[in-house]
Amino acid sequence: MDEIVAHWLQISATSAWFVTVGVALLQVALLLAVVMTLVAAATWAERKVAGRIQDRLGPTRVGGRFGWLQPVADGLKLLTKEDIIPLNADRILFRIAPYLAFAPAFAVFMAMPFSDGWVAQRLNTAAFFILAVLGLEVFGIILAGYASGSKWSFLGAMREAAQVVSYEVPLTFAALIPILLAGSMDLVAIGEAQRGWFWNWFVFHDPFTFVAFWIFVTCAVAGTNRAPFDLAEAESELVAGFHTEYSGFRWSVFYMGEYAAMAAVSGLGAILFLGGWNGPIPLASILGLTEAVGPWAGFFGHFLGAINFLMKCVSGILFMMALRWTLPRLRIDQILSMCWKYCFPLTALCFVGVTIWMLAFPDGVLGIGHPKTETGEFIVYVVKIMAEH
Amino acid sequence: MDAIAVFFWLLAALAVAGALLVVITPHIVHAAVGLILALSAVAGLFFLAGAEFLGAMQIMIYVGGTVVLLAFGVMLTARLTFVRMRTTADQWVIAILLAAPLATILLQSAWAYGHLKSAQLSLETKATKAEVVSATDLGLALVGVRPQVDGVNGSERQSALDQTTRDGYILPFELVSLHLVVVMVGAAYLARRRME
Amino acid sequence: MPDGEWNESVWLARYGFGVEYEQSRQILTQEIEQSRTYERNHWNMMATMLLAGILSPITVTHYLVVGIILFVCGIVCLVVKRNIIAMLIGVELILNGANINLVAFSSPQLFPLGTAPLLLDGQVFALFVMILAAAEAAVALAIALQFYSRFGTVDVDQGGQLSG
C-alpha cells in the first residue's frame, strides 16, 4: 500500500519513509477503531447481561429503550472526574502503569487474522507472538500496585500477578495443541486447516483437543482476571485491588484494557479451536463467493468470514460475562492450586494424547481426512526423507 | 532514510535510553522499568532483523518471565520503604575508567567489520528477495533435521560447518531441557523459607 | 556496506541535501585523493563518518553498536550497584547485548542474498543463550532471597563474612 500512496503523492524514494510510517499509522488507527467499538459495546453488554441474569433490565434510559448510549455517558462521566494522585504514590510509574496494562491487549490484534489473509501483519509465529504479548499485561498490574503506595493495592497486585503468570503456562500448553495439529504457528494457516464444514474444526478433532479447549477457556478467563477468578480486583475483598487508587480516565484505561484482553483471547480461541472465520457450513464456497470466481466475489466471501469471526469473538465475550454473574468467586489459594494441580497436568496429558492420536489416526478416525496445511505437509515430507537415510 | 532506518533509530534510542536509565537511577523499581524498556526495544530490533521467532521468545522469556521474576524479587526483598543505595562519586570514576576503554575497543572492532565487508561487496550482489529463516526451520533444526544443509529443500546453499551441526541441535535441546528441570528444582529448594 | 552507498552517505553528510550526487562523484573522489587538508582534520573526518553512519541504510555495524552500548551499560551496572537485584539486571543487559550481536550476524535482511555468516545457527545460538539466561536469573534470584533472609538486607557490601 505504501508504494501506491507514494506514487500517488509523487514522492521520491529518499523521503518515502514517512509514507510508510503514515500508512502503518493508518492501519493501526483502523484496527484501534474496530477494537474500541467492540470494547465500548462490551461495556454496554456487560450491564445488560448482568441485569438480565439478575432478573432486571439494566440500562434503559440513555439513548432510547435499550440504553445504547450508556457507554458514552459512562465515558463522559469518567473523563470529567477529578484526577487524584495519592501522596505516597510514585508519580511517574503511577501515570504510565494504566497504559502498560492497556497496550498489550490492543497490540495483539496486529497479528490476529479477521479472515483468510485479512491480517494487519502476517507473522509466521503469530500464535506465539499473541501469547507472548498477552503475558506483558502483568507489568501494568505490578507497577500499578506498587506505584499506588498503599497496602491494599500492593497485596492485590502481587496476588493478581501471581495468578496471571501461573495461568500463562497451561494457556500456552493448551494453545500448543492446535499448533501441533496444523503444523504451523501462522494463524492464517491454522484457520485454513479448519476450512469446510464444522466437523473440521479442531475442537471436534479428537477428545483430547476437546478437553484442551475447555482448559483454554478456563485459563483465558483466569488470565484476564474475570470472575470467578477476580479475587484481586473484587469489590468485596480488597476494596478494588490494584486499581483502588485510580479514578476517572486512568481507571477507564484499565477497564478498556480488560475488555480488549477478553476480546483478544476470545478471538485467539476462535481461531485456534473453533475454526476462526470458517462457519459451521461453508457458505462462501456454496454460494460461489471464492477467489477463483473473481476479486469482488472473493472479497464478499472473505467478508462473510470476517463477520463469522467477529460473531465468535462476541459470543466468547458474552460467555465470559454470563460466567461472571453465575459462578461464585474462588479464593486465591484455590485459584493457584487449580492451576498447578489440575489444569497443568491435565493439559500436559492432553498434549501427549494428541501426539499419540496424530500418530495412530493420521487421516482422522473414520478415514475421512481433514484439510492439510503447507507447513504440515512439508514437515511430514522432511521426516519421511530423513527416515529413509 | 528509509522506513527500516526510522524504526531502527526509534528502537535503538529506546534500548539505549532503557540501559542508561538502569545505570543512572538509584531506585531499584525504576531500574526494573528501564530493563523492561530496553528488553522490549531489543525484541523490536529482533523483529526488524527478520528473526520473528526469536523476537517473540525475547518477549515471552525475558520481558514476560525474567523481568517479572526480578520484580517479584524486588518486592520480596523490600523493607518498609525501598532503600535508595546511592553510588559514591569515586565508584563512578572507577566504572567510567573501566567502561570507556572497553567501549572504545568494541566500537572500533564493530566499525572495522563494516569496512572489511565493503571491500568485498559491490552493488550487484544486493538481491531483491532475502532468505527467510522461518520457525519451521528452527523447529526442525532443534529436533535434529537440517533441510537446508542436507539439501532436502533443494537449496543451493552449502554450509561450511562440519558434521556436528549437520545433525541439527537435538543434543543441546535435550541438555537444555534437563538443565531447566534441574534449575526449577534447585531454585525452588534454594528459595525455601528458612525454618529457624 | 556496499561501496556506492557509503560514498553517497559521506557525500550527503558533507554537502547536505539538494546537491546532485551523480554529477559530482568524481569531485569527491578527487578531493579525497588529492587534498591533504581533508585528512589532517581528524575531528572533521570523524564527524563526517558519524553523520554518514546515521544517514546510510542500516547495516550490521548499527546493530553491533547498539549491542555494545547495552553490554557496556550492563558491565557498569555490575560494577557500580550495591543492590544485588540491580546487579542481576546488569547481567541481563550483558546477555542481551551479546544476543543482539548474534541476531545481527544471522539476519537475512542485513546481508545480501547468501552472504549472512550465521543464518539459522546464529538464531539457535541466541535462543539457547536466552533459555540459559532465564534459568540463571531464577537461580540467582533464589540465592538473593537466601542472602536477604540471612543478612536482612540486599546490600552486597554487607556480605563480607568470608573476607579477611
Coordinates of N, CA and C in Angstrom, one line a residue, chain A residues 14 17 20-21 90 93 96 123-125 128-129 131-133 135-136 138-139 142-143 146 154 158 161-162 165 168 172 185 375 378-379 381-382 385-386, chain B residues 1-3 6-7 27 29-30 33 36 47 52-53 56-57 59-60 63-64 67-68 71-72 75 82 133-137 140 145-147 150 152-153:
Chain A
T14 N 13.8 8.8 -1.4 CA 14.5 9.1 -0.2 C 13.6 9.6 0.9
W17 N 10.0 7.4 3.5 CA 9.8 6.7 4.7 C 8.6 7.2 5.5
T20 N 5.5 5.3 4.5 CA 5.4 4.0 5.1 C 4.9 4.2 6.5
V21 N 5.5 5.1 7.3 CA 5.1 5.3 8.6 C 3.6 5.8 8.7
D90 N 4.3 6.8 43.6 CA 5.4 7.1 42.7 C 4.9 7.8 41.5
L93 N 5.6 6.3 37.7 CA 5.1 5.0 37.4 C 3.5 4.9 37.6
I96 N 2.2 5.9 34.2 CA 2.3 5.1 33.0 C 1.8 3.7 33.2
L123 N 2.5 -12.8 10.5 CA 3.7 -13.3 11.1 C 3.6 -14.8 11.0
N124 N 4.8 -15.5 10.7 CA 4.7 -16.9 10.7 C 4.8 -17.5 12.1
T125 N 4.9 -16.6 13.1 CA 4.9 -17.1 14.5 C 3.8 -16.4 15.2
F128 N 2.3 -17.6 18.7 CA 3.3 -17.4 19.8 C 3.5 -16.0 20.1
F129 N 3.4 -15.1 19.1 CA 3.5 -13.7 19.3 C 2.4 -13.2 20.2
L131 N 0.5 -15.0 22.3 CA 0.6 -15.4 23.7 C 1.7 -14.7 24.4
A132 N 2.8 -14.4 23.8 CA 3.9 -13.6 24.4 C 3.4 -12.2 24.8
V133 N 2.8 -11.5 23.9 CA 2.4 -10.1 24.2 C 1.3 -10.1 25.3
G135 N 1.2 -11.9 27.7 CA 1.8 -12.0 29.0 C 2.4 -10.8 29.5
L136 N 2.4 -9.7 28.7 CA 3.0 -8.4 29.2 C 2.1 -7.7 30.1
V138 N 0.9 -8.3 32.8 CA 1.2 -8.4 34.2 C 2.0 -7.2 34.7
F139 N 2.8 -6.5 33.8 CA 3.6 -5.4 34.2 C 2.7 -4.2 34.7
I142 N 1.6 -5.0 38.2 CA 2.6 -4.9 39.2 C 2.9 -3.4 39.5
L143 N 3.2 -2.7 38.4 CA 3.5 -1.3 38.6 C 2.4 -0.5 39.2
Y146 N 2.3 -1.3 42.9 CA 3.5 -0.7 43.6 C 3.4 0.8 43.7
F154 N -1.0 -3.0 46.7 CA 0.2 -3.8 46.6 C -0.1 -5.3 46.7
M158 N 0.2 -8.1 43.8 CA 1.0 -9.3 43.8 C 0.2 -10.6 43.6
A161 N -0.8 -10.7 40.0 CA 0.4 -11.0 39.1 C 0.7 -12.5 39.2
A162 N 0.7 -13.1 40.4 CA 1.0 -14.5 40.6 C 0.0 -15.3 39.8
V165 N 0.5 -14.9 35.9 CA 1.8 -15.6 35.4 C 1.6 -17.1 35.5
E168 N -0.6 -18.5 32.6 CA 0.0 -18.5 31.3 C 0.5 -19.8 30.9
T172 N -0.6 -21.6 27.4 CA 0.3 -21.8 26.3 C 0.3 -23.3 25.9
M185 N 2.6 -22.2 13.2 CA 2.1 -21.2 14.2 C 1.4 -20.1 13.6
T375 N 2.8 -26.1 5.6 CA 3.9 -26.4 6.5 C 3.9 -27.8 7.1
F378 N 5.0 -30.2 4.6 CA 6.5 -30.1 4.4 C 7.2 -30.8 5.5
I379 N 6.7 -30.7 6.8 CA 7.3 -31.3 7.9 C 7.2 -32.9 7.7
Y381 N 6.9 -34.5 5.0 CA 7.8 -34.9 3.9 C 9.3 -35.0 4.3
V382 N 9.7 -34.0 5.1 CA 11.1 -33.9 5.5 C 11.4 -35.1 6.4
I385 N 11.8 -38.3 4.5 CA 13.1 -38.4 3.8 C 14.2 -38.7 4.8
M386 N 14.1 -38.0 6.0 CA 15.2 -38.3 7.0 C 15.1 -39.8 7.4
Chain B
M1 N 17.2 7.7 4.2 CA 16.4 7.4 5.4 C 15.1 6.6 4.9
D2 N 15.2 5.3 4.9 CA 14.0 4.5 4.5 C 13.3 4.1 5.8
A3 N 12.2 3.5 5.6 CA 11.3 3.2 6.8 C 12.0 2.3 7.8
V6 N 14.1 4.4 10.0 CA 13.3 5.2 11.0 C 13.0 4.3 12.2
F7 N 12.5 3.1 11.9 CA 12.2 2.2 13.1 C 13.4 1.8 13.8
H27 N 17.1 4.0 42.3 CA 15.8 3.4 42.7 C 15.6 2.1 42.0
V29 N 13.1 0.0 41.5 CA 12.0 -0.2 40.7 C 12.1 0.5 39.4
H30 N 12.7 1.7 39.4 CA 12.9 2.4 38.2 C 13.9 1.7 37.3
V33 N 12.0 -0.9 35.5 CA 11.2 -0.4 34.4 C 12.2 -0.1 33.2
I36 N 12.7 -3.3 31.4 CA 11.6 -3.6 30.6 C 11.7 -2.8 29.2
F47 N 12.7 -8.3 15.7 CA 11.7 -8.4 14.6 C 12.1 -7.7 13.4
E52 N 11.7 -13.4 13.6 CA 10.4 -13.3 14.3 C 10.3 -14.2 15.5
F53 N 10.7 -15.4 15.3 CA 10.5 -16.4 16.4 C 11.4 -15.9 17.6
A56 N 9.6 -13.0 19.4 CA 8.5 -13.5 20.3 C 9.1 -14.2 21.5
M57 N 10.2 -15.0 21.4 CA 10.8 -15.6 22.5 C 11.3 -14.6 23.5
I59 N 10.3 -11.6 24.0 CA 9.2 -11.0 24.8 C 8.7 -12.0 25.8
M60 N 8.5 -13.3 25.4 CA 7.9 -14.2 26.4 C 8.9 -14.5 27.5
V63 N 11.0 -10.5 28.8 CA 10.1 -9.5 29.4 C 9.0 -10.1 30.2
G64 N 8.4 -11.1 29.7 CA 7.3 -11.7 30.4 C 7.7 -12.7 31.5
V67 N 11.9 -10.5 33.8 CA 11.7 -9.3 34.5 C 10.6 -9.4 35.5
V68 N 9.6 -10.2 35.3 CA 8.5 -10.4 36.3 C 9.2 -11.1 37.5
A71 N 11.0 -8.4 39.3 CA 10.0 -7.5 40.0 C 9.6 -8.2 41.3
F72 N 9.3 -9.5 41.2 CA 8.9 -10.2 42.4 C 10.0 -10.2 43.4
M75 N 10.1 -6.9 45.2 CA 9.0 -6.7 46.1 C 9.3 -7.6 47.4
F82 N 11.6 1.4 50.0 CA 12.8 1.0 49.2 C 14.0 1.8 49.5
V133 N 14.4 -17.1 7.6 CA 14.5 -18.2 8.5 C 13.2 -18.3 9.2
S134 N 12.4 -19.3 8.9 CA 11.1 -19.4 9.5 C 11.2 -20.2 10.7
A135 N 10.1 -20.2 11.5 CA 10.0 -21.0 12.7 C 10.1 -22.5 12.4
T136 N 9.6 -22.9 11.1 CA 9.7 -24.3 10.7 C 11.2 -24.7 10.7
D137 N 12.0 -23.9 10.1 CA 13.5 -24.3 10.0 C 14.1 -24.4 11.4
L140 N 12.6 -27.6 13.1 CA 13.2 -28.8 12.6 C 14.7 -28.9 13.0
V145 N 16.9 -32.0 12.4 CA 16.8 -32.1 10.9 C 17.2 -30.8 10.3
R146 N 18.2 -30.8 9.4 CA 18.6 -29.5 8.8 C 18.3 -29.6 7.3
P147 N 17.1 -29.2 6.9 CA 16.8 -29.3 5.4 C 17.7 -28.5 4.5
D150 N 21.1 -30.4 4.4 CA 21.1 -31.7 3.8 C 20.5 -31.7 2.4
V152 N 17.4 -31.2 1.4 CA 16.0 -31.7 1.1 C 15.2 -30.6 0.4
N153 N 15.5 -29.3 0.8 CA 14.8 -28.2 0.3 C 15.2 -27.9 -1.1

